[in-house]
């Protein structure tokens, strides 16, 4: 079997076109959705990510501001900026790019963001809302993975077994919650799981989010399964690659997401969706 590709670039274009239409209609009503992106320090990967986020906003007709601070910014000064953005009516979403410098407590910073503007979905209120099925904001990467499943007709996962590899607060845990909400049976594994293949071979859907190459190989995949690769690694030649042995797994899986061009663009797309929704929620019902 040769797996069909779930094209994150193509799906992103579709979803972003819808965001642009909805943003234009909000703008016509006097509300332009606005995102504030905060970057502290000079992390090279973070600089690329924030630039892409700001560009994506402009392309979809969203207002955005990028605030860049030196790595020695104090925690108190960052918390002050967040308080000001919480109160700023032109800003509907606030994103603080992680990782932060070591002297700043990530958790404290995330919790300072108003839950109504938590478009990254990392606030305890957002995680709690997801857990109990209330309205909040879904973390962008797992939300993008769910959109990818939806795009191949897998919105309702009743009767399907999904295995998530990875248990981070950013991907693994919210991913498991979203799969459960879609009625899947969910197993959460991680880099320390003994004999990972025992679990993955039973899975109709595997989501790999470990941050290590070749975590999932062909012998670990059930024929026809859907494989979603959240990994972002470099191979020996310095080229971008995921957690999945793409060449091998493609011969067994039914569907697979490539790296690059898979989950990556969907993460930014769902950030736009969340920012738009944050603004839409301000409209009278
Ligand atoms: N760093 C890596 N991924 C993310 C993300 O999705 N949001 C933020 N804020 N920082 C990140």
Coordinates of C-alpha atoms and ligand atoms in Angstrom, one line a residue, residues 49 53 95-99 120 122 140-141 170 267, ligand 1:
X49 CA 7.9 31.0 14.0
X53 CA 2.6 34.0 12.5
X95 CA 0.5 34.7 22.2
X96 CA 3.8 34.5 24.1
X97 CA 6.3 32.5 22.1
X98 CA 7.8 29.6 24.1
X99 CA 10.4 28.8 25.3
X120 CA -2.7 29.4 22.1
X122 CA -2.3 26.9 27.0
X140 CA -3.3 25.0 17.9
X141 CA -1.2 22.0 16.9
X170 CA 1.3 21.6 24.2
X267 CA -0.6 25.1 13.6
Ligands
LIG1 N1 6.7 27.1 20.9 C1 6.6 25.9 20.2 N2 5.3 25.8 19.8 C2 4.6 26.8 20.3 C3 3.2 27.2 20.2 O1 2.4 26.5 19.6 N3 2.9 28.4 20.9 C4 3.8 29.1 21.5 N4 3.4 30.2 22.1 N5 5.1 28.8 21.6 C5 5.5 27.6 21.0

